[in-house]
């Protein structure tokens, strides 16, 4: 069964295109190392929760939007090997002096074993 890496990231609204460009650059590298699919979603309908929500989970600041992303791998073994290769790949290093278009300190990340996968 597939294995999923999930991400929730606060991104300044003004960095939307920079983030999209970065994600479009990185996606083929993940696929090269075994990912089946890379999906990046810009928050469009995020409602405040009574206790918690996407915005508070990433401590989004004024002017920041929430990105919800996932990478689908065929299995955890492929993910573990592929992720290690991605992190070692020189193409994934930002050019000197270039800042990331999001706050990495408030990025939420985790690996998930698929329990249900229903398709139309």
Short mmCIF file of N, CA, C and O in Angstrom, two decimals:
data_model
loop_
_atom_site.label_atom_id
_atom_site.label_comp_id
_atom_site.label_asym_id
_atom_site.label_seq_id
_atom_site.Cartn_x
_atom_site.Cartn_y
_atom_site.Cartn_z
N UNK A 1 0.85 -1.19 0.00
CA UNK A 1 0.00 0.00 0.00
C UNK A 1 0.88 1.24 0.00
O UNK A 1 1.98 1.24 0.53
N UNK A 2 0.38 2.31 -0.56
CA UNK A 2 1.12 3.58 -0.69
C UNK A 2 1.51 4.14 0.68
O UNK A 2 0.93 3.80 1.70
N UNK A 3 2.50 5.01 0.66
CA UNK A 3 2.95 5.73 1.84
C UNK A 3 2.92 7.21 1.49
O UNK A 3 3.31 7.60 0.38
N UNK A 4 2.48 8.04 2.42
CA UNK A 4 2.28 9.47 2.15
C UNK A 4 3.13 10.31 3.10
O UNK A 4 3.13 10.09 4.31
N UNK A 5 3.84 11.28 2.53
CA UNK A 5 4.45 12.34 3.32
C UNK A 5 3.51 13.52 3.23
O UNK A 5 3.11 13.93 2.13
N UNK A 6 3.10 14.07 4.37
CA UNK A 6 2.18 15.20 4.40
C UNK A 6 2.84 16.43 4.99
O UNK A 6 3.68 16.32 5.88
N UNK A 7 2.44 17.60 4.47
CA UNK A 7 3.02 18.87 4.89
C UNK A 7 1.93 19.92 5.03
O UNK A 7 1.01 19.97 4.22
N UNK A 8 2.03 20.76 6.04
CA UNK A 8 1.21 21.96 6.17
C UNK A 8 2.20 23.09 6.43
O UNK A 8 3.03 23.01 7.33
N UNK A 9 2.12 24.15 5.59
CA UNK A 9 3.17 25.17 5.58
C UNK A 9 2.55 26.57 5.53
O UNK A 9 1.70 26.83 4.68
N UNK A 10 2.98 27.49 6.40
CA UNK A 10 2.55 28.88 6.27
C UNK A 10 3.43 29.59 5.23
O UNK A 10 4.65 29.49 5.28
N UNK A 11 2.79 30.26 4.29
CA UNK A 11 3.52 30.95 3.22
C UNK A 11 2.98 32.37 3.09
O UNK A 11 1.76 32.55 2.97
N UNK A 12 3.85 33.38 3.13
CA UNK A 12 3.37 34.74 2.90
C UNK A 12 2.62 34.82 1.56
O UNK A 12 3.10 34.28 0.54
N UNK A 13 1.47 35.46 1.56
CA UNK A 13 0.65 35.55 0.35
C UNK A 13 1.45 36.10 -0.83
O UNK A 13 1.28 35.64 -1.96
N UNK A 14 2.34 37.02 -0.56
CA UNK A 14 3.15 37.60 -1.62
C UNK A 14 4.18 36.65 -2.21
O UNK A 14 4.79 36.94 -3.23
N UNK A 15 4.40 35.51 -1.56
CA UNK A 15 5.37 34.53 -2.03
C UNK A 15 4.71 33.35 -2.76
O UNK A 15 5.35 32.34 -2.99
N UNK A 16 3.43 33.50 -3.09
CA UNK A 16 2.72 32.40 -3.73
C UNK A 16 3.45 31.89 -4.99
O UNK A 16 3.68 30.70 -5.13
N UNK A 17 3.82 32.78 -5.88
CA UNK A 17 4.47 32.36 -7.12
C UNK A 17 5.86 31.77 -6.84
O UNK A 17 6.25 30.78 -7.45
N UNK A 18 6.59 32.37 -5.91
CA UNK A 18 7.91 31.83 -5.55
C UNK A 18 7.77 30.42 -5.00
O UNK A 18 8.57 29.53 -5.32
N UNK A 19 6.76 30.21 -4.14
CA UNK A 19 6.54 28.89 -3.59
C UNK A 19 6.15 27.91 -4.70
O UNK A 19 6.67 26.79 -4.77
N UNK A 20 5.25 28.33 -5.58
CA UNK A 20 4.82 27.47 -6.69
C UNK A 20 6.01 27.09 -7.57
O UNK A 20 6.15 25.93 -7.96
N UNK A 21 6.86 28.05 -7.87
CA UNK A 21 8.04 27.78 -8.68
C UNK A 21 8.97 26.78 -8.00
O UNK A 21 9.49 25.86 -8.63
N UNK A 22 9.18 26.97 -6.70
CA UNK A 22 10.03 26.05 -5.93
C UNK A 22 9.42 24.64 -5.93
O UNK A 22 10.13 23.65 -6.16
N UNK A 23 8.12 24.55 -5.70
CA UNK A 23 7.45 23.25 -5.67
C UNK A 23 7.52 22.57 -7.04
O UNK A 23 7.77 21.36 -7.13
N UNK A 24 7.33 23.35 -8.11
CA UNK A 24 7.39 22.79 -9.47
C UNK A 24 8.82 22.33 -9.80
O UNK A 24 9.00 21.35 -10.53
N UNK A 25 9.81 23.00 -9.26
CA UNK A 25 11.20 22.60 -9.46
C UNK A 25 11.50 21.29 -8.70
O UNK A 25 12.16 20.40 -9.23
N UNK A 26 11.03 21.20 -7.46
CA UNK A 26 11.35 20.05 -6.61
C UNK A 26 10.57 18.79 -6.98
O UNK A 26 11.09 17.68 -6.82
N UNK A 27 9.35 18.92 -7.45
CA UNK A 27 8.49 17.76 -7.71
C UNK A 27 9.16 16.72 -8.61
O UNK A 27 9.16 15.53 -8.27
N UNK A 28 9.74 17.09 -9.75
CA UNK A 28 10.37 16.07 -10.60
C UNK A 28 11.55 15.36 -9.93
O UNK A 28 11.85 14.21 -10.24
N UNK A 29 12.21 16.05 -8.99
CA UNK A 29 13.32 15.41 -8.27
C UNK A 29 12.77 14.32 -7.37
O UNK A 29 13.32 13.21 -7.31
N UNK A 30 11.67 14.60 -6.66
CA UNK A 30 11.04 13.57 -5.83
C UNK A 30 10.60 12.39 -6.70
O UNK A 30 10.79 11.23 -6.32
N UNK A 31 10.03 12.69 -7.86
CA UNK A 31 9.56 11.62 -8.75
C UNK A 31 10.75 10.82 -9.29
O UNK A 31 10.68 9.59 -9.38
N UNK A 32 11.84 11.49 -9.58
CA UNK A 32 13.06 10.81 -10.04
C UNK A 32 13.51 9.77 -9.02
O UNK A 32 14.03 8.71 -9.38
N UNK A 33 13.31 10.06 -7.74
CA UNK A 33 13.76 9.16 -6.68
C UNK A 33 12.65 8.25 -6.15
O UNK A 33 12.77 7.70 -5.07
N UNK A 34 11.57 8.11 -6.91
CA UNK A 34 10.59 7.08 -6.58
C UNK A 34 9.20 7.53 -6.20
O UNK A 34 8.31 6.70 -6.06
N UNK A 35 8.99 8.83 -5.97
CA UNK A 35 7.64 9.29 -5.64
C UNK A 35 6.72 9.06 -6.84
O UNK A 35 7.14 9.18 -7.99
N UNK A 36 5.48 8.74 -6.55
CA UNK A 36 4.49 8.54 -7.60
C UNK A 36 3.77 9.83 -7.96
O UNK A 36 3.33 10.02 -9.10
N UNK A 37 3.65 10.71 -6.96
CA UNK A 37 2.84 11.91 -7.14
C UNK A 37 3.25 12.95 -6.11
O UNK A 37 3.53 12.62 -4.96
N UNK A 38 3.28 14.21 -6.53
CA UNK A 38 3.53 15.33 -5.64
C UNK A 38 2.40 16.32 -5.84
O UNK A 38 2.13 16.74 -6.97
N UNK A 39 1.71 16.68 -4.75
CA UNK A 39 0.56 17.58 -4.84
C UNK A 39 0.79 18.75 -3.90
O UNK A 39 1.11 18.56 -2.73
N UNK A 40 0.61 19.96 -4.42
CA UNK A 40 0.75 21.20 -3.65
C UNK A 40 -0.57 21.96 -3.76
O UNK A 40 -1.05 22.21 -4.87
N UNK A 41 -1.16 22.31 -2.63
CA UNK A 41 -2.47 22.98 -2.63
C UNK A 41 -2.40 24.27 -1.83
O UNK A 41 -1.97 24.27 -0.67
N UNK A 42 -2.87 25.36 -2.43
CA UNK A 42 -2.92 26.66 -1.78
C UNK A 42 -4.25 26.79 -1.06
O UNK A 42 -5.30 26.55 -1.65
N UNK A 43 -4.25 27.15 0.21
CA UNK A 43 -5.47 27.27 1.00
C UNK A 43 -6.50 28.16 0.32
O UNK A 43 -6.20 29.26 -0.11
N UNK A 44 -7.73 27.66 0.23
CA UNK A 44 -8.79 28.38 -0.47
C UNK A 44 -10.05 28.51 0.39
O UNK A 44 -10.81 29.44 0.22
N UNK A 45 -10.24 27.58 1.28
CA UNK A 45 -11.46 27.57 2.11
C UNK A 45 -11.10 27.03 3.49
O UNK A 45 -11.49 25.94 3.87
N UNK A 46 -10.32 27.80 4.23
CA UNK A 46 -9.86 27.39 5.56
C UNK A 46 -10.65 28.16 6.59
O UNK A 46 -10.51 29.38 6.72
N UNK A 47 -11.48 27.46 7.29
CA UNK A 47 -12.34 28.09 8.30
C UNK A 47 -11.69 28.00 9.68
O UNK A 47 -11.01 27.03 9.99
N UNK A 48 -11.92 29.01 10.51
CA UNK A 48 -11.40 28.93 11.88
C UNK A 48 -12.11 27.83 12.66
O UNK A 48 -13.31 27.65 12.54
N UNK A 49 -11.33 27.10 13.44
CA UNK A 49 -11.91 26.04 14.27
C UNK A 49 -12.17 26.55 15.67
O UNK A 49 -11.69 27.62 16.06
N UNK A 50 -12.93 25.78 16.44
CA UNK A 50 -13.20 26.17 17.83
C UNK A 50 -11.97 25.94 18.71
O UNK A 50 -11.73 26.69 19.64
N UNK A 51 -11.20 24.90 18.43
CA UNK A 51 -10.02 24.59 19.22
C UNK A 51 -8.75 24.75 18.41
O UNK A 51 -7.78 25.34 18.87
N UNK A 52 -8.75 24.24 17.19
CA UNK A 52 -7.58 24.30 16.34
C UNK A 52 -8.01 24.27 14.88
O UNK A 52 -9.14 23.90 14.57
N UNK A 53 -7.13 24.68 14.00
CA UNK A 53 -7.40 24.64 12.56
C UNK A 53 -6.05 24.71 11.85
O UNK A 53 -5.00 24.79 12.48
N UNK A 54 -6.07 24.71 10.53
CA UNK A 54 -4.83 24.75 9.76
C UNK A 54 -4.03 26.01 10.08
O UNK A 54 -2.80 25.97 10.20
N UNK A 55 -4.69 27.14 10.17
CA UNK A 55 -4.02 28.41 10.40
C UNK A 55 -3.31 28.44 11.75
O UNK A 55 -2.14 28.83 11.84
N UNK A 56 -4.01 28.02 12.79
CA UNK A 56 -3.38 28.03 14.11
C UNK A 56 -2.35 26.92 14.26
O UNK A 56 -1.37 27.08 14.98
N UNK A 57 -2.52 25.82 13.55
CA UNK A 57 -1.57 24.71 13.64
C UNK A 57 -0.18 25.13 13.19
O UNK A 57 0.82 24.71 13.76
N UNK A 58 -0.11 25.98 12.17
CA UNK A 58 1.20 26.44 11.67
C UNK A 58 1.56 27.83 12.19
O UNK A 58 2.54 28.42 11.75
N UNK A 59 0.75 28.33 13.11
CA UNK A 59 0.95 29.65 13.69
C UNK A 59 1.07 30.69 12.58
O UNK A 59 1.99 31.51 12.54
N UNK A 60 0.15 30.62 11.62
CA UNK A 60 0.15 31.56 10.49
C UNK A 60 0.01 32.98 11.00
O UNK A 60 -0.81 33.26 11.87
N UNK A 61 0.82 33.85 10.46
CA UNK A 61 0.79 35.26 10.83
C UNK A 61 -0.05 36.03 9.82
O UNK A 61 -0.38 35.52 8.75
N UNK A 62 -0.37 37.25 10.17
CA UNK A 62 -1.12 38.11 9.25
C UNK A 62 -0.42 38.15 7.90
O UNK A 62 0.81 38.30 7.83
N UNK A 63 -1.18 37.98 6.84
CA UNK A 63 -0.63 38.02 5.50
C UNK A 63 -0.09 36.69 5.01
O UNK A 63 0.44 36.60 3.91
N UNK A 64 -0.20 35.65 5.83
CA UNK A 64 0.25 34.33 5.41
C UNK A 64 -0.94 33.44 5.06
O UNK A 64 -2.00 33.57 5.66
N UNK A 65 -0.72 32.58 4.10
CA UNK A 65 -1.71 31.59 3.69
C UNK A 65 -1.17 30.21 4.07
O UNK A 65 0.01 30.06 4.41
N UNK A 66 -2.03 29.21 3.98
CA UNK A 66 -1.62 27.85 4.34
C UNK A 66 -1.55 26.99 3.08
O UNK A 66 -2.47 26.99 2.27
N UNK A 67 -0.44 26.28 2.95
CA UNK A 67 -0.26 25.31 1.88
C UNK A 67 -0.38 23.93 2.49
O UNK A 67 0.19 23.65 3.55
N UNK A 68 -1.13 23.06 1.82
CA UNK A 68 -1.30 21.66 2.21
C UNK A 68 -0.73 20.83 1.08
O UNK A 68 -1.14 20.98 -0.07
N UNK A 69 0.24 19.99 1.39
CA UNK A 69 0.94 19.23 0.35
C UNK A 69 1.07 17.78 0.76
O UNK A 69 1.10 17.46 1.95
N UNK A 70 1.21 16.94 -0.26
CA UNK A 70 1.55 15.56 0.04
C UNK A 70 2.34 14.96 -1.11
O UNK A 70 2.26 15.39 -2.25
N UNK A 71 3.16 13.99 -0.73
CA UNK A 71 3.94 13.22 -1.70
C UNK A 71 3.52 11.77 -1.53
O UNK A 71 3.55 11.23 -0.42
N UNK A 72 3.11 11.15 -2.62
CA UNK A 72 2.71 9.75 -2.59
C UNK A 72 3.88 8.89 -3.06
O UNK A 72 4.46 9.13 -4.12
N UNK A 73 4.19 7.89 -2.26
CA UNK A 73 5.24 6.93 -2.56
C UNK A 73 4.60 5.54 -2.70
O UNK A 73 3.55 5.30 -2.10
N UNK A 74 5.22 4.63 -3.41
CA UNK A 74 4.62 3.30 -3.53
C UNK A 74 4.60 2.54 -2.20
O UNK A 74 3.70 1.73 -1.96
N UNK A 75 5.58 2.81 -1.33
CA UNK A 75 5.67 2.14 -0.02
C UNK A 75 6.67 2.89 0.84
O UNK A 75 7.38 3.79 0.36
N UNK A 76 6.74 2.52 2.12
CA UNK A 76 7.63 3.23 3.05
C UNK A 76 9.10 3.01 2.70
O UNK A 76 9.92 3.92 2.83
N UNK A 77 9.44 1.83 2.26
CA UNK A 77 10.83 1.54 1.91
C UNK A 77 11.31 2.47 0.78
O UNK A 77 12.39 3.06 0.86
N UNK A 78 10.49 2.63 -0.25
CA UNK A 78 10.83 3.54 -1.35
C UNK A 78 10.91 4.97 -0.84
O UNK A 78 11.80 5.73 -1.21
N UNK A 79 9.99 5.34 0.04
CA UNK A 79 10.01 6.70 0.61
C UNK A 79 11.28 6.95 1.41
O UNK A 79 11.92 8.00 1.27
N UNK A 80 11.65 6.01 2.26
CA UNK A 80 12.85 6.20 3.08
C UNK A 80 14.09 6.37 2.21
O UNK A 80 14.88 7.29 2.41
N UNK A 81 14.24 5.52 1.20
CA UNK A 81 15.40 5.60 0.31
C UNK A 81 15.32 6.86 -0.56
O UNK A 81 16.32 7.58 -0.72
N UNK A 82 14.15 7.14 -1.11
CA UNK A 82 13.98 8.30 -1.98
C UNK A 82 14.17 9.61 -1.25
O UNK A 82 14.83 10.53 -1.76
N UNK A 83 13.61 9.73 -0.07
CA UNK A 83 13.76 10.96 0.72
C UNK A 83 15.22 11.22 1.05
O UNK A 83 15.69 12.37 0.98
N UNK A 84 15.95 10.17 1.40
CA UNK A 84 17.38 10.34 1.70
C UNK A 84 18.13 10.85 0.47
O UNK A 84 18.97 11.75 0.57
N UNK A 85 17.80 10.31 -0.70
CA UNK A 85 18.46 10.75 -1.93
C UNK A 85 18.09 12.19 -2.27
O UNK A 85 18.94 12.97 -2.72
N UNK A 86 16.84 12.56 -2.06
CA UNK A 86 16.41 13.93 -2.32
C UNK A 86 17.20 14.89 -1.43
O UNK A 86 17.68 15.93 -1.89
N UNK A 87 17.33 14.57 -0.16
CA UNK A 87 18.03 15.46 0.77
C UNK A 87 19.52 15.59 0.44
O UNK A 87 20.14 16.60 0.75
N UNK A 88 20.09 14.57 -0.20
CA UNK A 88 21.50 14.61 -0.59
C UNK A 88 21.71 15.27 -1.96
O UNK A 88 22.83 15.63 -2.30
N UNK A 89 20.67 15.43 -2.72
CA UNK A 89 20.76 15.95 -4.08
C UNK A 89 21.13 17.43 -4.07
O UNK A 89 20.44 18.24 -3.46
N UNK A 90 22.19 17.78 -4.76
CA UNK A 90 22.67 19.17 -4.82
C UNK A 90 21.62 20.12 -5.38
O UNK A 90 21.61 21.30 -5.04
N UNK A 91 20.74 19.63 -6.25
CA UNK A 91 19.72 20.50 -6.84
C UNK A 91 18.74 21.01 -5.79
O UNK A 91 18.07 22.03 -6.01
N UNK A 92 18.64 20.34 -4.65
CA UNK A 92 17.70 20.74 -3.60
C UNK A 92 18.28 21.81 -2.67
O UNK A 92 17.60 22.29 -1.79
N UNK A 93 19.53 22.17 -2.87
CA UNK A 93 20.15 23.21 -2.05
C UNK A 93 19.83 24.58 -2.65
O UNK A 93 20.09 24.80 -3.83
N UNK A 94 19.28 25.50 -1.84
CA UNK A 94 19.00 26.83 -2.39
C UNK A 94 20.30 27.55 -2.74
O UNK A 94 21.30 27.37 -2.06
N UNK A 95 20.29 28.32 -3.81
CA UNK A 95 21.49 29.11 -4.15
C UNK A 95 21.86 30.01 -2.99
O UNK A 95 20.99 30.48 -2.24
N UNK A 96 23.14 30.24 -2.84
CA UNK A 96 23.63 31.08 -1.73
C UNK A 96 22.94 32.43 -1.74
O UNK A 96 22.80 33.07 -2.78
N UNK A 97 22.47 32.83 -0.57
CA UNK A 97 21.81 34.12 -0.41
C UNK A 97 20.33 34.10 -0.72
O UNK A 97 19.64 35.08 -0.46
N UNK A 98 19.82 33.01 -1.28
CA UNK A 98 18.39 32.93 -1.59
C UNK A 98 17.63 32.34 -0.41
O UNK A 98 17.99 31.28 0.10
N UNK A 99 16.60 33.04 0.02
CA UNK A 99 15.80 32.57 1.14
C UNK A 99 14.64 31.71 0.65
O UNK A 99 14.14 31.89 -0.46
N UNK A 100 14.23 30.80 1.51
CA UNK A 100 13.06 29.98 1.19
C UNK A 100 11.82 30.90 1.24
O UNK A 100 11.77 31.82 2.06
N UNK A 101 10.81 30.63 0.42
CA UNK A 101 9.63 31.49 0.39
C UNK A 101 8.60 31.16 1.48
O UNK A 101 7.45 31.55 1.39
N UNK A 102 9.02 30.43 2.51
CA UNK A 102 8.12 30.06 3.60
C UNK A 102 8.91 29.92 4.88
O UNK A 102 10.14 29.89 4.86
N UNK A 103 8.20 29.79 5.99
CA UNK A 103 8.84 29.61 7.29
C UNK A 103 9.02 28.11 7.57
O UNK A 103 8.07 27.42 7.92
N UNK A 104 10.23 27.63 7.42
CA UNK A 104 10.51 26.22 7.69
C UNK A 104 10.33 25.86 9.16
O UNK A 104 10.00 24.72 9.49
N UNK A 105 10.49 26.83 10.04
CA UNK A 105 10.35 26.57 11.48
C UNK A 105 8.91 26.22 11.85
O UNK A 105 8.67 25.54 12.85
N UNK A 106 7.95 26.67 11.04
CA UNK A 106 6.54 26.40 11.36
C UNK A 106 5.92 25.39 10.41
O UNK A 106 4.71 25.16 10.44
N UNK A 107 6.71 24.76 9.58
CA UNK A 107 6.25 23.70 8.69
C UNK A 107 5.92 22.47 9.52
O UNK A 107 6.67 22.11 10.42
N UNK A 108 4.79 21.85 9.24
CA UNK A 108 4.41 20.60 9.91
C UNK A 108 4.57 19.49 8.89
O UNK A 108 4.11 19.60 7.75
N UNK A 109 5.22 18.42 9.29
CA UNK A 109 5.57 17.34 8.36
C UNK A 109 5.41 15.99 9.05
O UNK A 109 5.68 15.86 10.23
N UNK A 110 5.00 15.01 8.31
CA UNK A 110 4.95 13.66 8.86
C UNK A 110 4.73 12.62 7.77
O UNK A 110 4.27 12.94 6.67
N UNK A 111 5.08 11.39 8.09
CA UNK A 111 4.86 10.26 7.19
C UNK A 111 3.65 9.47 7.66
O UNK A 111 3.44 9.29 8.86
N UNK A 112 2.86 8.99 6.70
CA UNK A 112 1.59 8.35 7.02
C UNK A 112 1.41 7.05 6.24
O UNK A 112 1.56 7.05 5.01
N UNK A 113 1.03 6.00 6.94
CA UNK A 113 0.65 4.74 6.29
C UNK A 113 -0.81 4.85 5.90
O UNK A 113 -1.66 5.24 6.70
N UNK A 114 -1.11 4.53 4.64
CA UNK A 114 -2.47 4.63 4.13
C UNK A 114 -3.35 3.54 4.76
O UNK A 114 -2.96 2.38 4.82
N UNK A 115 -4.51 3.95 5.26
CA UNK A 115 -5.48 3.00 5.84
C UNK A 115 -6.65 2.73 4.89
O UNK A 115 -7.11 1.61 4.79
N UNK A 116 -7.13 3.77 4.24
CA UNK A 116 -8.24 3.66 3.29
C UNK A 116 -7.88 4.47 2.06
O UNK A 116 -7.39 5.59 2.18
N UNK A 117 -8.15 3.91 0.88
CA UNK A 117 -7.86 4.61 -0.37
C UNK A 117 -9.02 4.31 -1.32
O UNK A 117 -8.96 3.33 -2.07
N UNK A 118 -10.06 5.10 -1.26
CA UNK A 118 -11.24 4.89 -2.11
C UNK A 118 -11.17 5.82 -3.32
O UNK A 118 -10.84 6.98 -3.18
N UNK A 119 -11.46 5.29 -4.46
CA UNK A 119 -11.44 6.08 -5.69
C UNK A 119 -12.74 5.89 -6.45
O UNK A 119 -13.37 4.84 -6.36
N UNK A 120 -13.10 6.90 -7.24
CA UNK A 120 -14.32 6.82 -8.03
C UNK A 120 -14.10 5.91 -9.22
O UNK A 120 -13.03 5.76 -9.71
#
